[in-house]
Short mmCIF file of C-alpha atoms in Angstrom, two decimals:
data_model
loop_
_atom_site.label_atom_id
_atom_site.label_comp_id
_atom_site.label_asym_id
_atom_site.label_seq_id
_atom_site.Cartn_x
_atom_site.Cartn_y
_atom_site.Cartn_z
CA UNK K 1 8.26 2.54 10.24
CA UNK K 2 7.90 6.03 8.73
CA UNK K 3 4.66 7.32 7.79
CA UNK K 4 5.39 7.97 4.32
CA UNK K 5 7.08 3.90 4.03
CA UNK K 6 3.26 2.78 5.44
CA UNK K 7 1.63 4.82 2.87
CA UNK K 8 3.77 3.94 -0.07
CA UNK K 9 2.93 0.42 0.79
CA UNK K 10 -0.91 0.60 1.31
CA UNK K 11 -1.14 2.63 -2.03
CA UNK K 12 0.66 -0.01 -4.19
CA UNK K 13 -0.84 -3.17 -2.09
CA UNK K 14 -4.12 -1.27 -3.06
CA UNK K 15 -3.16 -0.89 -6.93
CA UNK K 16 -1.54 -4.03 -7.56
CA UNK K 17 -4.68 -5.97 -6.06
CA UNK K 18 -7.13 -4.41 -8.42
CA UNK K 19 -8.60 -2.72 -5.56
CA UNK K 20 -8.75 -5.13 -3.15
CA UNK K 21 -10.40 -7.68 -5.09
CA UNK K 22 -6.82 -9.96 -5.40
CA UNK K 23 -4.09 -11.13 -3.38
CA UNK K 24 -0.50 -9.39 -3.75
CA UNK K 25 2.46 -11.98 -3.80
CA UNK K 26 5.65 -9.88 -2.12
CA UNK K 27 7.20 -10.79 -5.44
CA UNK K 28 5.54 -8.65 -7.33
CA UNK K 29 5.43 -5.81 -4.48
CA UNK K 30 9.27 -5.74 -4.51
CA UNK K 31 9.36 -5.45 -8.12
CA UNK K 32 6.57 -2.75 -7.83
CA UNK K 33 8.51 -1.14 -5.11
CA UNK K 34 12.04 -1.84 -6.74
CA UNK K 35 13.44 -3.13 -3.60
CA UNK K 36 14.19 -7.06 -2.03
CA UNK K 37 11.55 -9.20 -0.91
CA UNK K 38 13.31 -9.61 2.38
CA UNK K 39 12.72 -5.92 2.72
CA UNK K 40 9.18 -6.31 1.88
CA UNK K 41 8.56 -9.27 4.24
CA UNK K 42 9.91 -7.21 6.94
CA UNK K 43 7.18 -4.53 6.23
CA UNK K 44 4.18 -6.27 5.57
CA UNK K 45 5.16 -8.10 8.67
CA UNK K 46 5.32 -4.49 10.69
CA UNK K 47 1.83 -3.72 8.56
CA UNK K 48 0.37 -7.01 9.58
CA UNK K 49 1.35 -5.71 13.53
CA UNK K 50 -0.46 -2.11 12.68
CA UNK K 51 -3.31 -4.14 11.60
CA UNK K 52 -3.42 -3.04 8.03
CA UNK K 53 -2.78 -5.81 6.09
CA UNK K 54 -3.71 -9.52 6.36
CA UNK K 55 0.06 -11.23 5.39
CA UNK K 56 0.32 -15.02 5.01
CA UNK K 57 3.45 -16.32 4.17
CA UNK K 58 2.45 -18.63 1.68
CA UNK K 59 -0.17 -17.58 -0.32
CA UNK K 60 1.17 -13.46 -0.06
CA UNK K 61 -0.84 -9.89 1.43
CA UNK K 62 -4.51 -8.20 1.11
CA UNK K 63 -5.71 -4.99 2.96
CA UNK K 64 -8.10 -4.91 6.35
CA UNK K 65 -10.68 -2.71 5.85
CA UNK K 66 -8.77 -0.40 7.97
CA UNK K 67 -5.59 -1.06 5.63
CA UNK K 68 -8.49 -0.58 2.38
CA UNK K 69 -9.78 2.90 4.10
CA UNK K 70 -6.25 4.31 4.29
CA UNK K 71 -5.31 3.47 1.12
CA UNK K 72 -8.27 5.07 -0.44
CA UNK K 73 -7.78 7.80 1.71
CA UNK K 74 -4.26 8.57 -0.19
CA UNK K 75 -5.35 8.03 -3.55
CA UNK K 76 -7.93 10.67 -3.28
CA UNK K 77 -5.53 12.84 -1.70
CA UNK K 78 -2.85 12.25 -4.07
CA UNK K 79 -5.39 12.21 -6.92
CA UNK K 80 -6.70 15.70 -5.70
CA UNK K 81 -2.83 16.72 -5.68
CA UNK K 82 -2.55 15.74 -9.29
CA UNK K 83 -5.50 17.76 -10.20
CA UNK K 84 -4.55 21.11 -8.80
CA UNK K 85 -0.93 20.58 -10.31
CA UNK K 86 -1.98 19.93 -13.43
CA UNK K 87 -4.72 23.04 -13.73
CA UNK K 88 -2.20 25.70 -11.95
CA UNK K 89 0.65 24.59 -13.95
#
């Protein structure tokens, strides 16, 4: 799995669970990410091997804290990204 793929996930896991304070059904990731949920099983299943995300089947996918860190990690950075974009240009 691609680097950016992991990240992509992590952010929106991390958005669409209010900050890690609710479960994510892979319904709702799939529509987030515009892609199937077969595709997104697939991944939170390679997540849930990199030890970044708790995935159930039934009940759907929250962060580890190491999953949480990460994703905080690229919302500052793309937040940061944002900022210097927006000032230069």
């Amino acid at each position: 799995m691609r680097i950016e793929t992991i990240e992509n996930y992590l952010k929106n896991i991390y958005n669409l669970s209010s900050h890690n304070t609710q479960v994510v059904s892979n319904q709702k990731l799939a529509d987030k990410l515009a892609i199937s949920p077969a595709s997104v099983t697939e991944a939170l299943r390679k997540l849930h091997e990199l030890k970044f995300v708790i995935y159930e089947k039934s009940y759907g996918t929250r962060l580890t804290s190491q999953g949480t860190k990460q994703a905080l990690a690229i919302v500052r950075r793309h937040r940061i990204w944002e900022t210097y974009l927006a000032k230069e240009l």
